[in-house]
Tab-separated table of C-alpha atoms and ligand atoms in Angstrom:
chain	number	residue	atom	x	y	z
A	187	TYR	CA	0.011	0.017	0.005
A	188	LYS	CA	2.775	2.437	1.008
A	189	ALA	CA	4.567	1.787	-2.177
A	190	THR	CA	1.608	2.640	-4.360
A	191	LYS	CA	0.913	5.730	-2.322
A	192	ALA	CA	4.486	6.905	-2.842
A	193	ARG	CA	4.221	6.233	-6.539
A	194	GLN	CA	1.079	8.230	-6.725
A	195	VAL	CA	2.716	11.177	-4.972
A	196	GLN	CA	5.680	10.892	-7.359
A	197	SER	CA	3.509	10.901	-10.395
A	198	ARG	CA	1.526	13.807	-9.047
A	199	ILE	CA	4.744	15.762	-8.657
A	200	LYS	CA	5.792	14.911	-12.181
A	201	GLN	CA	2.380	16.040	-13.393
A	202	LEU	CA	2.736	19.340	-11.645
A	203	GLU	CA	6.152	19.850	-13.173
A	204	LYS	CA	4.667	19.214	-16.585
A	205	VAL	CA	1.909	21.721	-16.016
A	206	GLU	CA	4.434	24.352	-15.055
A	207	LEU	CA	6.429	23.693	-18.136
A	208	ILE	CA	3.382	24.132	-20.316
A	209	GLU	CA	2.558	27.433	-18.703
A	210	ILE	CA	5.896	29.043	-19.592
A	211	PRO	CA	4.658	31.749	-21.971
A	212	ASP	CA	5.680	31.327	-25.607
A	213	ASP	CA	5.175	34.443	-27.638
A	214	GLU	CA	4.667	32.590	-30.827
A	215	GLU	CA	1.863	30.371	-29.614
A	216	HIS	CA	0.252	32.371	-26.885
A	217	VAL	CA	-2.639	34.517	-28.041
A	218	ASN	CA	-1.747	37.827	-26.582
A	219	ILE	CA	-2.850	40.812	-28.569
A	220	ARG	CA	-1.095	44.015	-27.728
A	221	PHE	CA	-2.138	47.144	-29.413
A	222	PRO	CA	0.755	49.018	-30.908
A	223	LYS	CA	1.225	51.911	-28.500
A	224	PRO	CA	-0.639	54.729	-30.301
A	225	PRO	CA	0.704	58.249	-30.351
A	226	PRO	CA	-1.464	59.998	-27.776
A	227	SER	CA	-4.133	62.380	-28.865
A	228	GLY	CA	-4.831	65.794	-27.344
A	229	VAL	CA	-7.397	66.162	-24.553
A	230	PHE	CA	-10.216	65.329	-26.898
A	231	ASN	CA	-10.540	63.309	-30.076
A	232	VAL	CA	-13.649	64.714	-31.690
A	233	GLU	CA	-16.121	67.410	-30.724
A	234	LEU	CA	-19.563	67.864	-32.279
A	235	LYS	CA	-21.205	71.288	-32.074
A	236	GLY	CA	-24.854	71.817	-32.988
A	237	ILE	CA	-25.078	68.947	-35.425
A	238	TYR	CA	-28.131	68.632	-37.677
A	239	LYS	CA	-28.538	65.501	-39.752
A	240	SER	CA	-31.484	64.505	-41.912
A	241	PHE	CA	-32.055	61.859	-44.595
A	242	GLY	CA	-34.349	63.490	-47.168
A	243	GLU	CA	-37.479	64.502	-45.265
A	244	MET	CA	-36.537	62.573	-42.150
A	245	LYS	CA	-34.850	64.662	-39.497
A	246	LEU	CA	-32.687	62.446	-37.343
A	247	PHE	CA	-30.671	64.879	-35.207
A	248	GLU	CA	-31.444	68.540	-34.548
A	249	GLY	CA	-28.698	70.297	-32.692
A	250	ILE	CA	-26.455	67.673	-31.099
A	251	ASP	CA	-23.480	68.596	-28.940
A	252	PHE	CA	-21.066	65.854	-27.960
A	253	ARG	CA	-17.420	65.410	-27.091
A	254	VAL	CA	-15.205	62.347	-27.043
A	255	ASN	CA	-12.410	62.928	-24.514
A	256	ARG	CA	-9.087	61.158	-24.482
A	257	GLY	CA	-9.571	57.790	-22.755
A	258	ASP	CA	-13.345	57.690	-23.028
A	259	LYS	CA	-14.653	54.176	-23.633
A	260	ILE	CA	-18.115	54.965	-24.832
A	261	ALA	CA	-21.009	52.560	-25.496
A	262	PHE	CA	-23.727	53.673	-27.944
A	263	VAL	CA	-26.979	51.989	-26.992
A	264	GLY	CA	-30.615	52.484	-27.952
A	265	PRO	CA	-33.383	51.010	-30.103
A	266	ASN	CA	-32.965	49.973	-33.723
A	267	GLY	CA	-33.014	52.854	-36.169
A	268	ALA	CA	-32.376	55.465	-33.442
A	269	GLY	CA	-29.249	56.755	-35.184
A	270	LYS	CA	-26.347	55.009	-33.469
A	271	THR	CA	-24.677	54.056	-36.728
A	272	THR	CA	-25.279	57.517	-38.173
A	273	LEU	CA	-23.829	59.314	-35.121
A	274	ALA	CA	-20.797	56.988	-35.157
A	275	LYS	CA	-20.205	57.839	-38.827
A	276	ILE	CA	-20.577	61.522	-38.152
A	277	ILE	CA	-17.972	61.333	-35.406
A	278	ALA	CA	-15.712	59.279	-37.676
A	279	GLY	CA	-16.100	61.973	-40.314
A	280	LYS	CA	-17.504	59.479	-42.751
A	281	ILE	CA	-20.716	61.227	-43.708
A	282	ASP	CA	-21.805	64.800	-44.398
A	283	ILE	CA	-23.862	66.770	-41.923
A	284	ASN	CA	-26.514	69.339	-42.754
A	285	LYS	CA	-25.547	71.928	-40.201
A	286	GLY	CA	-23.123	72.274	-37.330
A	287	GLU	CA	-19.474	71.550	-36.867
A	288	ARG	CA	-17.270	68.567	-36.291
A	289	VAL	CA	-13.905	69.401	-34.773
A	290	SER	CA	-11.066	66.904	-34.878
A	291	GLY	CA	-8.769	67.183	-31.839
A	292	HIS	CA	-4.993	67.434	-31.887
A	293	ASN	CA	-3.283	64.351	-33.249
A	294	ASN	CA	-6.519	62.404	-33.489
A	295	ILE	CA	-6.085	59.111	-35.433
A	296	ILE	CA	-9.275	57.142	-36.043
A	297	SER	CA	-9.838	53.479	-36.972
A	298	TYR	CA	-13.365	52.743	-37.966
A	299	TYR	CA	-15.029	49.384	-38.294
A	300	SER	CA	-18.470	48.413	-39.550
A	301	GLN	CA	-19.761	45.605	-41.725
A	302	ASP	CA	-19.366	47.932	-44.794
A	303	VAL	CA	-15.687	48.312	-44.064
A	304	ALA	CA	-15.286	44.562	-43.845
A	305	ASP	CA	-17.022	44.145	-47.179
A	306	SER	CA	-14.618	46.559	-48.868
A	307	LEU	CA	-11.290	44.907	-47.953
A	308	ASN	CA	-9.020	44.350	-50.974
A	309	PRO	CA	-10.240	41.041	-52.498
A	310	GLU	CA	-6.886	40.308	-54.172
A	311	PHE	CA	-4.946	40.176	-50.878
A	312	ASP	CA	-4.702	36.981	-48.785
A	313	LEU	CA	-5.222	37.227	-45.045
A	314	ILE	CA	-1.553	37.637	-44.159
A	315	GLU	CA	-1.141	40.349	-46.816
A	316	THR	CA	-4.201	42.138	-45.507
A	317	LEU	CA	-2.760	42.376	-42.005
A	318	ASP	CA	0.728	43.099	-43.340
A	319	SER	CA	-0.634	46.076	-45.248
A	320	VAL	CA	-1.179	47.904	-41.943
A	321	GLY	CA	2.639	48.119	-41.612
A	322	SER	CA	2.762	47.111	-38.005
A	323	GLU	CA	6.122	45.268	-38.299
A	324	LYS	CA	4.739	42.103	-36.753
A	325	THR	CA	6.314	38.740	-37.629
A	326	ILE	CA	4.352	36.217	-39.700
A	327	GLY	CA	4.127	34.136	-36.519
A	328	GLN	CA	2.486	36.960	-34.639
A	329	LEU	CA	0.088	37.677	-37.484
A	330	ARG	CA	-0.838	33.976	-37.628
A	331	SER	CA	-1.554	33.865	-33.945
A	332	LEU	CA	-3.721	36.946	-34.193
A	333	LEU	CA	-5.559	35.355	-37.065
A	334	GLY	CA	-5.848	32.183	-35.009
A	335	ALA	CA	-7.558	34.165	-32.242
A	336	PHE	CA	-10.062	35.202	-34.848
A	337	LEU	CA	-10.621	31.576	-35.899
A	338	PHE	CA	-8.417	31.453	-38.995
A	339	THR	CA	-6.067	28.485	-38.800
A	340	GLY	CA	-3.776	26.426	-41.064
A	341	ASP	CA	-4.050	27.216	-44.764
A	342	ASP	CA	-6.928	29.640	-44.124
A	343	VAL	CA	-4.389	32.411	-43.784
A	344	PHE	CA	-3.502	32.104	-47.466
A	345	LYS	CA	-7.043	32.421	-48.664
A	346	LYS	CA	-7.860	35.462	-50.807
A	347	VAL	CA	-10.177	37.970	-49.191
A	348	GLY	CA	-12.410	37.684	-52.303
A	349	VAL	CA	-13.542	34.152	-51.339
A	350	LEU	CA	-14.252	34.848	-47.670
A	351	SER	CA	-17.771	34.799	-46.258
A	352	GLY	CA	-19.328	37.904	-44.702
A	353	GLY	CA	-18.554	36.696	-41.220
A	354	GLU	CA	-14.933	35.833	-42.075
A	355	LYS	CA	-14.383	39.274	-43.686
A	356	SER	CA	-15.635	41.001	-40.551
A	357	ARG	CA	-13.332	38.954	-38.328
A	358	LEU	CA	-10.406	39.860	-40.579
A	359	ALA	CA	-11.323	43.551	-40.574
A	360	LEU	CA	-11.363	43.490	-36.761
A	361	ALA	CA	-7.993	41.780	-36.565
A	362	LYS	CA	-6.690	44.516	-38.856
A	363	ILE	CA	-8.029	47.248	-36.565
A	364	LEU	CA	-6.234	45.712	-33.620
A	365	LEU	CA	-2.951	46.257	-35.490
A	366	SER	CA	-3.606	49.845	-36.572
A	367	PRO	CA	-1.679	52.561	-34.716
A	368	SER	CA	-4.761	54.668	-33.968
A	369	ASN	CA	-5.706	56.420	-30.741
A	370	PHE	CA	-9.464	56.440	-31.366
A	371	ILE	CA	-11.294	53.238	-32.367
A	372	ILE	CA	-14.905	53.279	-33.482
A	373	LEU	CA	-16.564	49.847	-33.814
A	374	ASP	CA	-20.124	49.456	-35.070
A	375	GLU	CA	-21.578	46.118	-34.003
A	376	PRO	CA	-18.283	44.302	-33.907
A	377	THR	CA	-19.496	41.081	-32.222
A	378	ASN	CA	-22.159	39.945	-34.653
A	379	HIS	CA	-19.921	37.412	-36.367
A	380	LEU	CA	-17.721	36.395	-33.500
A	381	ASP	CA	-17.933	33.218	-31.474
A	382	TYR	CA	-17.343	33.170	-27.721
A	383	SER	CA	-13.625	32.870	-27.796
A	384	SER	CA	-12.910	35.494	-30.423
A	385	LYS	CA	-15.308	37.821	-28.665
A	386	LYS	CA	-13.236	37.361	-25.474
A	387	VAL	CA	-10.063	38.156	-27.367
A	388	LEU	CA	-11.556	41.343	-28.810
A	389	GLN	CA	-12.995	42.281	-25.439
A	390	GLN	CA	-9.644	41.912	-23.627
A	391	ALA	CA	-7.851	43.866	-26.359
A	392	LEU	CA	-10.339	46.727	-25.985
A	393	VAL	CA	-10.077	46.704	-22.181
A	394	ASP	CA	-6.280	47.036	-22.542
A	395	PHE	CA	-6.465	49.669	-25.287
A	396	SER	CA	-5.173	52.967	-23.967
A	397	GLY	CA	-6.840	55.243	-26.518
A	398	SER	CA	-10.472	56.366	-26.901
A	399	LEU	CA	-13.260	54.058	-27.998
A	400	ILE	CA	-16.800	54.117	-29.284
A	401	LEU	CA	-18.611	50.819	-29.326
A	402	VAL	CA	-22.042	50.521	-30.957
A	403	SER	CA	-23.405	47.284	-29.549
A	404	HIS	CA	-26.512	45.510	-28.185
A	405	ASP	CA	-24.339	43.025	-26.393
A	406	VAL	CA	-24.465	43.954	-22.699
A	407	GLU	CA	-22.110	41.197	-21.615
A	408	PHE	CA	-19.506	42.359	-24.140
A	409	LEU	CA	-19.773	45.987	-23.101
A	410	LYS	CA	-19.702	45.323	-19.334
A	411	PRO	CA	-15.903	45.354	-18.669
A	412	ILE	CA	-15.152	47.922	-21.417
A	413	ALA	CA	-17.455	50.925	-21.307
A	414	ASN	CA	-16.929	53.793	-18.839
A	415	ARG	CA	-19.567	56.118	-20.457
A	416	VAL	CA	-22.860	55.145	-21.980
A	417	VAL	CA	-24.760	57.234	-24.490
A	418	ASP	CA	-28.419	56.287	-24.912
A	419	ILE	CA	-29.676	57.373	-28.309
A	420	ARG	CA	-33.408	57.544	-28.854
A	421	ALA	CA	-35.954	59.868	-30.429
A	422	GLY	CA	-33.208	62.168	-31.790
A	423	LYS	CA	-31.777	62.826	-28.304
A	424	LEU	CA	-28.565	61.735	-26.607
A	425	LYS	CA	-28.670	60.932	-22.957
A	426	ILE	CA	-25.234	60.512	-21.403
A	427	TYR	CA	-24.581	58.318	-18.393
A	428	GLU	CA	-21.197	58.857	-16.776
A	429	GLY	CA	-20.631	55.309	-15.703
A	430	ASP	CA	-20.407	51.742	-16.922
A	431	ILE	CA	-23.194	49.658	-18.416
A	432	GLU	CA	-24.438	48.369	-15.045
A	433	TYR	CA	-24.787	51.973	-13.869
A	434	TYR	CA	-26.742	52.744	-17.052
A	435	LEU	CA	-29.069	49.808	-16.601
A	436	TYR	CA	-29.655	50.698	-12.966
A	437	LYS	CA	-30.360	54.345	-13.817
A	438	ARG	CA	-32.685	53.527	-16.665
A	439	ASN	CA	-34.657	51.163	-14.517
A	440	ALA	CA	-34.920	53.808	-11.795
A	441	GLU	CA	-36.026	56.423	-14.307
A	442	ALA	CA	-38.731	54.080	-15.605
A	443	GLN	CA	-40.232	53.970	-12.131
A	444	GLN	CA	-39.561	57.583	-11.243
A	445	VAL	CA	-42.750	58.139	-9.218
A	446	SER	CA	-42.434	55.572	-6.493
A	447	PRO	CA	-45.410	53.167	-6.459
A	448	VAL	CA	-44.847	52.531	-2.762
A	449	LYS	CA	-45.908	56.088	-1.919
A	450	VAL	CA	-49.122	55.576	-3.827
A	451	GLU	CA	-49.814	52.476	-1.747
A	452	VAL	CA	-49.470	54.338	1.587
A	453	GLN	CA	-51.819	57.080	0.520
A	454	SER	CA	-54.472	54.653	-0.641
A	455	GLU	CA	-55.121	53.422	2.908
A	456	THR	CA	-56.762	56.690	3.925
A	457	SER	CA	-58.492	57.482	0.632
A	458	SER	CA	-62.120	57.577	-0.375
A	459	ARG	CA	-63.261	55.168	-3.085
A	460	LYS	CA	-63.111	57.847	-5.740
A	461	GLU	CA	-59.586	58.746	-4.699
A	462	GLN	CA	-58.744	55.026	-4.710
A	463	LYS	CA	-59.856	54.755	-8.299
A	464	ARG	CA	-57.819	57.686	-9.336
A	465	ILE	CA	-54.742	56.227	-7.688
A	466	GLU	CA	-55.354	52.908	-9.327
A	467	ALA	CA	-55.518	54.639	-12.722
A	468	GLU	CA	-52.321	56.503	-11.943
A	469	LYS	CA	-50.630	53.287	-11.016
A	470	ARG	CA	-51.713	51.668	-14.291
A	471	GLN	CA	-50.363	54.697	-16.097
A	472	GLN	CA	-46.975	54.407	-14.296
A	473	ARG	CA	-46.838	50.746	-14.970
A	474	TYR	CA	-47.613	51.368	-18.643
A	475	LYS	CA	-44.814	53.896	-18.832
A	476	ALA	CA	-42.307	51.683	-16.982
A	477	THR	CA	-42.951	48.691	-19.150
A	478	LYS	CA	-43.613	50.272	-22.544
A	479	ASP	CA	-39.990	50.367	-23.716
A	480	LEU	CA	-39.266	46.836	-22.522
A	481	LYS	CA	-42.406	45.546	-24.220
A	482	GLU	CA	-41.386	47.249	-27.396
A	483	ARG	CA	-37.958	45.652	-27.196
A	484	LEU	CA	-39.537	42.246	-26.599
A	485	ALA	CA	-41.731	42.575	-29.611
A	486	ASN	CA	-38.796	43.647	-31.777
A	487	LEU	CA	-36.755	40.719	-30.513
A	488	GLU	CA	-39.556	38.370	-31.191
A	489	ASN	CA	-39.736	39.526	-34.792
A	490	GLU	CA	-36.011	39.245	-35.177
A	491	ILE	CA	-35.992	35.740	-33.705
A	492	GLN	CA	-38.819	34.715	-35.986
A	493	SER	CA	-37.099	35.873	-39.150
A	494	LEU	CA	-33.811	34.250	-38.040
A	495	GLU	CA	-35.650	30.995	-37.508
A	496	GLN	CA	-37.351	31.283	-40.871
A	497	GLU	CA	-34.048	31.736	-42.679
A	498	LEU	CA	-32.568	28.858	-40.739
A	499	GLU	CA	-35.455	26.653	-41.798
A	500	LYS	CA	-34.966	27.583	-45.428
A	501	ILE	CA	-31.277	26.741	-45.236
A	502	ASN	CA	-32.022	23.471	-43.521
A	503	ALA	CA	-34.451	22.585	-46.301
A	504	VAL	CA	-31.707	23.111	-48.895
A	505	LEU	CA	-29.133	21.267	-46.825
A	506	ILE	CA	-31.216	18.137	-46.417
A	507	ASN	CA	-32.022	17.996	-50.136
A	508	PRO	CA	-29.570	15.470	-51.700
A	509	ASP	CA	-29.473	17.383	-55.020
A	510	SER	CA	-27.868	20.352	-53.278
A	511	TYR	CA	-24.657	18.377	-52.906
A	512	ASN	CA	-23.958	18.762	-56.582
A	513	ASN	CA	-23.014	22.308	-55.696
A	514	PRO	CA	-20.302	22.105	-52.975
A	515	ASN	CA	-19.631	25.893	-53.031
A	516	GLN	CA	-23.230	26.618	-52.276
A	517	ILE	CA	-23.242	24.084	-49.457
A	518	LYS	CA	-20.151	25.622	-47.944
A	519	GLU	CA	-21.707	29.098	-48.062
A	520	LEU	CA	-24.963	27.805	-46.591
A	521	ASN	CA	-23.128	26.046	-43.817
A	522	GLU	CA	-21.290	29.222	-43.009
A	523	ARG	CA	-24.486	31.260	-43.020
A	524	HIS	CA	-26.112	28.564	-40.898
A	525	LYS	CA	-23.393	28.992	-38.269
A	526	GLU	CA	-23.812	32.753	-38.277
A	527	LEU	CA	-27.554	32.552	-37.999
A	528	LYS	CA	-27.279	30.107	-35.074
A	529	LEU	CA	-24.950	32.502	-33.332
A	530	SER	CA	-27.238	35.520	-33.756
A	531	LEU	CA	-30.249	33.409	-32.841
A	532	ASP	CA	-28.638	32.303	-29.570
A	533	LYS	CA	-27.753	35.893	-28.838
A	534	LYS	CA	-31.269	37.186	-29.501
A	535	VAL	CA	-32.874	34.463	-27.432
A	536	LYS	CA	-30.563	35.288	-24.552
A	537	GLU	CA	-31.385	38.946	-24.855
A	538	TRP	CA	-35.111	38.093	-25.016
A	539	GLU	CA	-34.755	36.148	-21.767
A	540	GLU	CA	-33.009	39.044	-20.111
A	541	VAL	CA	-35.605	41.583	-21.194
A	542	SER	CA	-38.497	39.307	-20.119
A	543	LEU	CA	-36.863	38.937	-16.737
A	544	SER	CA	-36.577	42.710	-16.206
A	545	LEU	CA	-40.130	43.112	-17.392
A	546	GLU	CA	-41.339	40.520	-14.897
A	547	GLU	CA	-39.456	42.273	-12.113
A	548	ILE	CA	-41.032	45.597	-12.862
A	549	GLU	CA	-44.473	44.003	-13.146
A	550	LYS	CA	-43.947	42.420	-9.750
A	551	GLU	CA	-43.187	45.741	-8.147
A	552	PHE	CA	-46.468	47.121	-9.305
A	553	THR	CA	-48.585	44.135	-8.386
A	554	GLY	CA	-46.757	42.692	-5.407
B	1813	ATP	N1	-28.229	56.500	-46.096
B	1813	ATP	C1	-29.467	56.637	-45.553
B	1813	ATP	N2	-30.490	57.055	-46.290
B	1813	ATP	C2	-31.729	57.240	-45.747
B	1813	ATP	N3	-32.030	56.928	-44.478
B	1813	ATP	C3	-31.031	56.469	-43.694
B	1813	ATP	C4	-29.705	56.310	-44.190
B	1813	ATP	N4	-28.917	55.846	-43.217
B	1813	ATP	C5	-29.745	55.741	-42.137
B	1813	ATP	N5	-30.988	56.114	-42.419
B	1813	ATP	C6	-32.142	56.126	-41.478
B	1813	ATP	O1	-31.728	56.815	-40.314
B	1813	ATP	C7	-32.242	56.230	-39.160
B	1813	ATP	C8	-31.103	55.853	-38.250
B	1813	ATP	O2	-30.317	54.793	-38.793
B	1813	ATP	P1	-29.070	54.184	-38.129
B	1813	ATP	O3	-28.530	53.151	-39.028
B	1813	ATP	O4	-28.159	55.276	-37.720
B	1813	ATP	O5	-29.739	53.507	-36.873
B	1813	ATP	P2	-29.105	52.578	-35.726
B	1813	ATP	O6	-29.413	53.132	-34.409
B	1813	ATP	O7	-27.698	52.268	-36.069
B	1813	ATP	O8	-29.992	51.255	-35.894
B	1813	ATP	P3	-29.522	49.646	-35.694
B	1813	ATP	O9	-29.563	49.421	-34.190
B	1813	ATP	O10	-30.644	48.913	-36.338
B	1813	ATP	O11	-28.226	49.484	-36.332
B	1813	ATP	C9	-33.049	55.025	-39.605
B	1813	ATP	O12	-34.391	55.410	-39.687
B	1813	ATP	C10	-32.516	54.761	-40.989
B	1813	ATP	O13	-33.485	54.159	-41.810
B	1814	MG	MG1	-26.627	50.557	-36.629
């Protein structure tokens, strides 16, 4: 018995030694994305003064003032179509404004990412060439490990950009941004095509980034450790929350229930029946206001989930049809799209669950 015990201890020690060996960091293999240290900007990157923006008849912004200060990590949140993308583009200097002024700060160097940017990468370049074109003086090994972090492995890295799927192009465009020597990064919905691990890589890189940042995203979990300022964009107005995303969620919830329902309860004990009815109506009104936004979001999410499911079903129908296998290119594309759809579907369902939960909590406060 003693002998076996001793052997066990021995082998345990050997095991530990092995583990330690494995953990010695190896720059070539370890995914460790460091931003090139950007030349610092002045005290602010971009300032907007009295900005008006319309599309044809539709007035989106009427007199917006906003400033991105050095080191700001800003999340743009708000409902679909509220103008997040448009504002990000105005700040990036990518679209014209109708009135007002955009001032670029001293030594402000912007990198901008959106799906459009990903779609306009040079199709003749392969992946390595695409990253190399940034001129970051990284070794091929470092570029390969960055690409690996964004799910490109083996011979993938010699593919031409022209053959990549939409999701692959966006991952490549993001990798490219991480190499650019900018001090202000603007990312519009960067996580749509990322899986869990590449999302984590991007997240960590953005936490470590020393410059300024604007992130347009619906992904609360992604934003949590990054954002230190939140801009809520809705109905043509910006509302700025000087805190992280948790602070924003807390504040918004509090705002939704501004008139405390508890107070109403206390009063009702001493009221006449008429008064009671009035209070009840008021309570309904408060509850309506508090839940309106969340209900809207739920309905939107339900629509989005439905159309994702419909597209998935269509793809499934093609994939199970034996004739489809005469066209391997199409199958490959469909498989890729299938993966993307599944990812967004999972995300939307998770978001739906979160929103339902908050809604339930608010409802409980009014009824309980
Ligand atoms: N080039 C354009 N021409 C006409 N209308 C536009 C144009 N770009 C945006 N819009 C409109 O401006 C509004 C704001 O669009 P924007 O893309 O900025 O919203 P968003 O907040 O980014 O929405 P989402 O969350 O869906 O991405 C929408 O009503 C949109 O239809
Ligand atoms: Mg948008």
